[in-house]
Short mmCIF file of C-alpha atoms in Angstrom, two decimals:
data_model
loop_
_atom_site.label_atom_id
_atom_site.label_comp_id
_atom_site.label_asym_id
_atom_site.label_seq_id
_atom_site.Cartn_x
_atom_site.Cartn_y
_atom_site.Cartn_z
CA MET A 1 -34.49 40.62 8.97
CA PRO A 2 -37.82 39.15 7.78
CA PHE A 3 -37.83 36.00 5.70
CA ILE A 4 -40.68 34.09 4.12
CA GLN A 5 -40.80 30.50 2.93
CA LEU A 6 -42.44 30.47 -0.49
CA ASP A 7 -44.43 27.75 -2.22
CA THR A 8 -41.76 27.75 -4.91
CA GLY A 9 -39.35 26.16 -2.43
CA ILE A 10 -37.09 29.08 -1.52
CA ARG A 11 -36.79 31.28 1.53
CA MET A 12 -36.91 34.91 0.41
CA HIS A 13 -35.44 37.83 2.32
CA TYR A 14 -37.38 41.09 2.25
CA ARG A 15 -37.98 44.39 4.01
CA ASP A 16 -41.47 45.69 4.65
CA GLY A 17 -42.35 49.04 6.17
CA GLY A 18 -44.38 52.19 5.81
CA GLN A 19 -48.06 52.67 5.12
CA GLY A 20 -50.29 53.27 2.15
CA LYS A 21 -50.40 51.76 -1.32
CA PRO A 22 -47.79 48.99 -1.63
CA ILE A 23 -44.67 49.42 -3.75
CA LEU A 24 -42.75 46.24 -4.57
CA PHE A 25 -39.10 47.13 -5.24
CA VAL A 26 -37.22 44.52 -7.27
CA PRO A 27 -33.45 44.99 -7.76
CA GLY A 28 -31.39 44.10 -10.80
CA TYR A 29 -28.65 41.65 -11.62
CA SER A 30 -26.62 40.84 -8.47
CA ALA A 31 -28.24 43.67 -6.46
CA THR A 32 -30.06 43.56 -3.12
CA VAL A 33 -32.73 45.30 -1.06
CA ASP A 34 -30.26 48.10 -0.32
CA THR A 35 -30.59 49.29 -3.92
CA TRP A 36 -33.69 51.17 -2.83
CA ASN A 37 -32.45 52.81 0.40
CA TYR A 38 -33.00 56.41 -0.68
CA ALA A 39 -36.40 55.75 -2.26
CA VAL A 40 -37.61 53.98 0.88
CA LEU A 41 -36.30 56.84 3.02
CA ASP A 42 -38.28 59.32 0.92
CA LEU A 43 -41.49 57.37 0.43
CA HIS A 44 -42.19 55.18 3.47
CA ASP A 45 -44.32 57.87 5.13
CA ARG A 46 -46.75 57.74 2.18
CA TYR A 47 -46.45 54.21 0.82
CA ARG A 48 -45.84 50.69 2.05
CA CYS A 49 -42.33 49.97 0.76
CA ILE A 50 -41.50 46.29 0.25
CA CYS A 51 -38.03 45.39 -1.03
CA VAL A 52 -36.99 41.85 -1.95
CA ASP A 53 -33.80 39.94 -2.57
CA LEU A 54 -34.48 37.76 -5.60
CA ARG A 55 -33.42 34.12 -5.43
CA GLY A 56 -29.63 33.90 -5.58
CA HIS A 57 -29.23 37.46 -4.30
CA GLY A 58 -28.51 39.06 -0.94
CA ASP A 59 -29.86 37.00 1.95
CA SER A 60 -32.37 34.95 -0.04
CA ASP A 61 -31.77 31.27 -0.78
CA LYS A 62 -29.34 30.44 -3.57
CA PRO A 63 -30.45 27.07 -4.95
CA TYR A 64 -28.89 25.31 -7.93
CA SER A 65 -31.80 26.20 -10.18
CA GLU A 66 -31.93 27.71 -13.68
CA TYR A 67 -32.47 31.38 -12.74
CA THR A 68 -34.89 32.19 -15.52
CA TYR A 69 -37.39 35.05 -15.66
CA ASP A 70 -40.13 32.48 -15.14
CA GLU A 71 -38.52 31.34 -11.88
CA MET A 72 -38.22 34.90 -10.63
CA CYS A 73 -41.80 35.71 -11.60
CA GLY A 74 -43.03 32.56 -9.91
CA ASP A 75 -41.27 33.55 -6.69
CA LEU A 76 -42.76 37.05 -6.78
CA GLN A 77 -46.22 35.71 -7.53
CA ALA A 78 -45.98 33.44 -4.50
CA PHE A 79 -44.58 36.31 -2.42
CA MET A 80 -47.44 38.68 -3.23
CA LYS A 81 -50.01 35.99 -2.53
CA ALA A 82 -48.38 35.13 0.80
CA LEU A 83 -48.43 38.78 1.91
CA ASP A 84 -51.88 39.33 0.36
CA LEU A 85 -50.70 42.36 -1.59
CA TRP A 86 -53.10 44.21 -3.89
CA ASP A 87 -52.94 47.41 -5.96
CA VAL A 88 -49.19 46.89 -6.21
CA THR A 89 -46.78 49.18 -8.02
CA PHE A 90 -44.02 46.91 -9.35
CA VAL A 91 -40.71 48.81 -9.52
CA GLY A 92 -37.86 46.95 -11.22
CA TRP A 93 -34.34 48.16 -11.84
CA SER A 94 -32.30 46.92 -14.83
CA MET A 95 -32.88 43.15 -15.06
CA GLY A 96 -35.63 43.61 -12.47
CA ALA A 97 -37.49 45.67 -15.08
CA GLY A 98 -37.42 42.65 -17.39
CA VAL A 99 -38.84 40.55 -14.58
CA GLY A 100 -41.58 43.15 -14.17
CA LEU A 101 -42.41 43.20 -17.87
CA LYS A 102 -42.71 39.43 -18.02
CA TYR A 103 -44.69 39.35 -14.78
CA VAL A 104 -47.27 41.85 -15.98
CA ALA A 105 -47.62 40.12 -19.36
CA ASN A 106 -47.70 36.47 -18.23
CA PHE A 107 -48.22 36.18 -14.45
CA ASN A 108 -50.57 38.98 -13.43
CA THR A 109 -53.74 36.95 -13.90
CA ASP A 110 -55.14 37.98 -10.52
CA ARG A 111 -54.46 41.66 -11.28
CA ARG A 112 -52.51 42.30 -8.09
CA VAL A 113 -50.06 44.53 -9.96
CA THR A 114 -51.75 47.71 -11.21
CA ARG A 115 -48.73 49.84 -12.21
CA LEU A 116 -45.28 49.01 -13.62
CA VAL A 117 -42.16 51.14 -13.23
CA MET A 118 -39.09 50.16 -15.23
CA VAL A 119 -35.91 51.83 -13.99
CA ALA A 120 -32.97 51.80 -16.42
CA PRO A 121 -34.52 48.69 -17.99
CA ALA A 122 -32.41 45.85 -19.36
CA THR A 123 -35.37 44.86 -21.50
CA PRO A 124 -37.06 43.95 -23.84
CA ARG A 125 -33.63 42.76 -24.99
CA PHE A 126 -30.13 43.24 -23.67
CA VAL A 127 -28.41 42.26 -26.91
CA ARG A 128 -28.82 44.21 -30.14
CA THR A 129 -30.52 42.95 -33.29
CA ASP A 130 -30.00 43.80 -36.96
CA SER A 131 -32.98 46.16 -36.86
CA GLU A 132 -32.43 47.51 -33.31
CA PRO A 133 -28.71 48.25 -32.82
CA TYR A 134 -29.01 48.88 -29.08
CA GLY A 135 -26.79 47.26 -26.48
CA MET A 136 -24.18 44.54 -26.62
CA THR A 137 -23.32 42.66 -29.77
CA PRO A 138 -23.84 38.88 -29.53
CA GLU A 139 -20.07 38.45 -29.45
CA GLU A 140 -19.67 40.92 -26.58
CA ALA A 141 -22.45 39.19 -24.66
CA GLN A 142 -20.81 35.77 -25.01
CA ALA A 143 -17.45 37.20 -23.95
CA ALA A 144 -19.03 38.71 -20.83
CA LEU A 145 -20.72 35.40 -20.03
CA GLU A 146 -17.39 33.60 -20.30
CA GLY A 147 -15.81 36.27 -18.11
CA ILE A 148 -18.37 35.60 -15.39
CA ARG A 149 -17.61 31.88 -15.60
CA ARG A 150 -13.96 32.37 -14.66
CA GLY A 151 -13.58 35.97 -13.47
CA LEU A 152 -16.73 37.18 -11.71
CA PRO A 153 -15.02 39.83 -9.51
CA GLU A 154 -13.31 41.43 -12.49
CA VAL A 155 -16.51 41.53 -14.51
CA MET A 156 -18.45 43.04 -11.61
CA ALA A 157 -15.74 45.65 -10.98
CA ALA A 158 -16.08 46.80 -14.59
CA PHE A 159 -19.84 46.77 -14.17
CA ALA A 160 -19.49 49.08 -11.16
CA ASP A 161 -17.50 51.57 -13.22
CA ASN A 162 -20.22 51.62 -15.88
CA ASN A 163 -23.09 52.15 -13.44
CA PHE A 164 -22.35 55.74 -12.49
CA LYS A 165 -22.08 59.01 -14.35
CA ARG A 166 -21.16 61.10 -11.32
CA THR A 167 -17.50 61.10 -10.32
CA ASP A 168 -18.04 61.93 -6.63
CA MET A 169 -19.53 58.56 -5.63
CA GLN A 170 -16.51 56.28 -5.20
CA ALA A 171 -17.66 55.17 -1.75
CA THR A 172 -21.11 54.33 -3.13
CA LYS A 173 -19.55 52.41 -6.00
CA THR A 174 -17.44 50.40 -3.56
CA TRP A 175 -20.47 49.78 -1.35
CA PHE A 176 -22.49 48.45 -4.31
CA LEU A 177 -19.66 46.20 -5.44
CA TYR A 178 -18.72 44.59 -2.12
CA SER A 179 -21.98 44.79 -0.14
CA HIS A 180 -24.31 43.86 -3.00
CA TRP A 181 -22.90 42.41 -6.16
CA LEU A 182 -20.09 40.14 -5.01
CA ARG A 183 -22.41 38.33 -2.61
CA MET A 184 -23.81 36.56 -5.67
CA PRO A 185 -22.14 33.17 -6.32
CA ALA A 186 -20.64 32.54 -9.75
CA TYR A 187 -23.13 29.77 -10.57
CA VAL A 188 -25.96 32.23 -9.92
CA GLY A 189 -24.32 35.06 -11.84
CA TYR A 190 -23.58 32.88 -14.84
CA LYS A 191 -27.13 31.58 -15.15
CA TYR A 192 -28.75 34.96 -14.55
CA PHE A 193 -26.58 36.60 -17.18
CA ARG A 194 -27.34 33.78 -19.59
CA THR A 195 -31.03 34.56 -19.08
CA LEU A 196 -30.39 38.27 -19.56
CA ILE A 197 -28.68 37.86 -22.93
CA THR A 198 -31.06 35.23 -24.32
CA GLU A 199 -34.50 36.50 -23.27
CA ASP A 200 -36.43 38.46 -25.89
CA LEU A 201 -39.57 40.11 -24.51
CA ARG A 202 -40.49 42.28 -27.47
CA ASP A 203 -43.60 40.23 -28.24
CA LEU A 204 -44.91 40.80 -24.71
CA LEU A 205 -45.22 44.58 -25.03
CA PRO A 206 -48.73 44.54 -26.60
CA ARG A 207 -49.97 42.47 -23.66
CA VAL A 208 -49.14 45.11 -21.04
CA ASP A 209 -52.49 46.69 -20.15
CA ILE A 210 -51.57 48.73 -17.06
CA PRO A 211 -49.90 52.16 -16.77
CA VAL A 212 -46.13 52.12 -17.22
CA LEU A 213 -43.45 54.57 -16.13
CA ILE A 214 -39.94 54.27 -17.57
CA CYS A 215 -37.06 56.13 -15.90
CA HIS A 216 -33.85 56.23 -17.88
CA SER A 217 -30.74 58.19 -18.73
CA ARG A 218 -29.24 58.71 -22.17
CA ASP A 219 -25.85 58.43 -20.43
CA ASP A 220 -26.57 54.89 -19.25
CA LYS A 221 -23.57 52.74 -20.25
CA VAL A 222 -25.23 49.46 -19.29
CA CYS A 223 -28.66 49.60 -20.94
CA HIS A 224 -29.09 51.52 -24.19
CA TRP A 225 -31.74 54.24 -24.28
CA GLY A 226 -32.82 53.08 -27.73
CA TRP A 227 -34.80 50.25 -26.17
CA VAL A 228 -36.71 52.79 -24.06
CA GLU A 229 -37.91 54.61 -27.17
CA TYR A 230 -38.72 51.24 -28.75
CA MET A 231 -40.94 50.28 -25.78
CA ALA A 232 -42.54 53.71 -25.38
CA ALA A 233 -43.74 53.55 -28.98
CA ARG A 234 -45.39 50.16 -28.41
CA LEU A 235 -46.82 50.31 -24.89
CA LYS A 236 -50.43 51.46 -24.63
CA ASN A 237 -50.07 53.72 -21.59
CA CYS A 238 -46.45 54.70 -21.06
CA ARG A 239 -44.73 57.74 -19.61
CA VAL A 240 -40.95 58.28 -19.88
CA VAL A 241 -38.91 60.44 -17.51
CA TRP A 242 -35.35 61.16 -18.64
CA PHE A 243 -32.58 61.66 -16.06
CA GLU A 244 -29.85 64.03 -17.17
CA ASN A 245 -27.30 63.68 -14.34
CA SER A 246 -27.18 59.91 -13.95
CA GLY A 247 -25.90 56.73 -15.47
CA HIS A 248 -27.42 53.32 -14.86
CA ALA A 249 -27.92 53.76 -11.09
CA LEU A 250 -30.22 56.75 -11.45
CA MET A 251 -32.19 56.06 -8.24
CA VAL A 252 -28.90 56.58 -6.38
CA GLU A 253 -27.40 59.38 -8.45
CA GLU A 254 -30.60 61.45 -8.65
CA PRO A 255 -32.67 60.18 -5.72
CA ASP A 256 -34.83 63.29 -5.29
CA LYS A 257 -35.96 63.26 -8.91
CA PHE A 258 -36.58 59.52 -8.82
CA SER A 259 -38.69 59.62 -5.65
CA GLN A 260 -40.70 62.54 -7.01
CA ALA A 261 -41.35 60.82 -10.35
CA LEU A 262 -42.43 57.64 -8.58
CA ALA A 263 -44.79 59.44 -6.19
CA GLU A 264 -46.37 61.46 -9.02
CA PHE A 265 -46.94 58.28 -11.03
CA ILE A 266 -48.53 56.35 -8.18
CA GLY A 267 -50.58 59.25 -6.83
#
């Protein structure tokens, strides 16, 4: 398993294989490099597929830091510089899509990232507003945060149920829960979720000046599709692909369609 010591002070775990234009796969809240197994299987003969465990996740270091989007973006900036990656397609799932949005808007000064793919994005907000009634209410968000503080396994088990539309994937659901999500310590999960429910990236949308692909399902029970339409109307160069037979984990429930959409977007 390759690791790299970053200038930001953490040791990051990653997988790197294949050939061609680089794709940087960034998982979501509590998830790991294994999120992207099927996409890597499909695409590694045409693209260089690089998957990372964000700080606090999987086999990467889990420091007692604040776990903000800025921290995650700083780690990824250092990672891409260390591997000398250029012409990168940044693919982020769920919270990872929020990391991607903030990275492209605020951290992509050297223009290493040339395309952004947001998969079931938990952005630009996770909590609804008076004018955009999409997602959790503020009260529901605070209740979930408190649940993580004292009942992380129970919260993550409910999260697993909400990730999938298909009913024939119990083994996959169990694999995600025990092999990915419950490897995240409670202090990491609490701070990450606090970031998720407090960050508001709406003002960053006009600053995105690279092509964007959004993959989403209207049956997603974790991230409301209303935010996808909100972003698509405000991004300069955005394509949306809707997935009809998936929930939140669309790259697992409809892997063929996801890999095809990604390859067509990258070219």
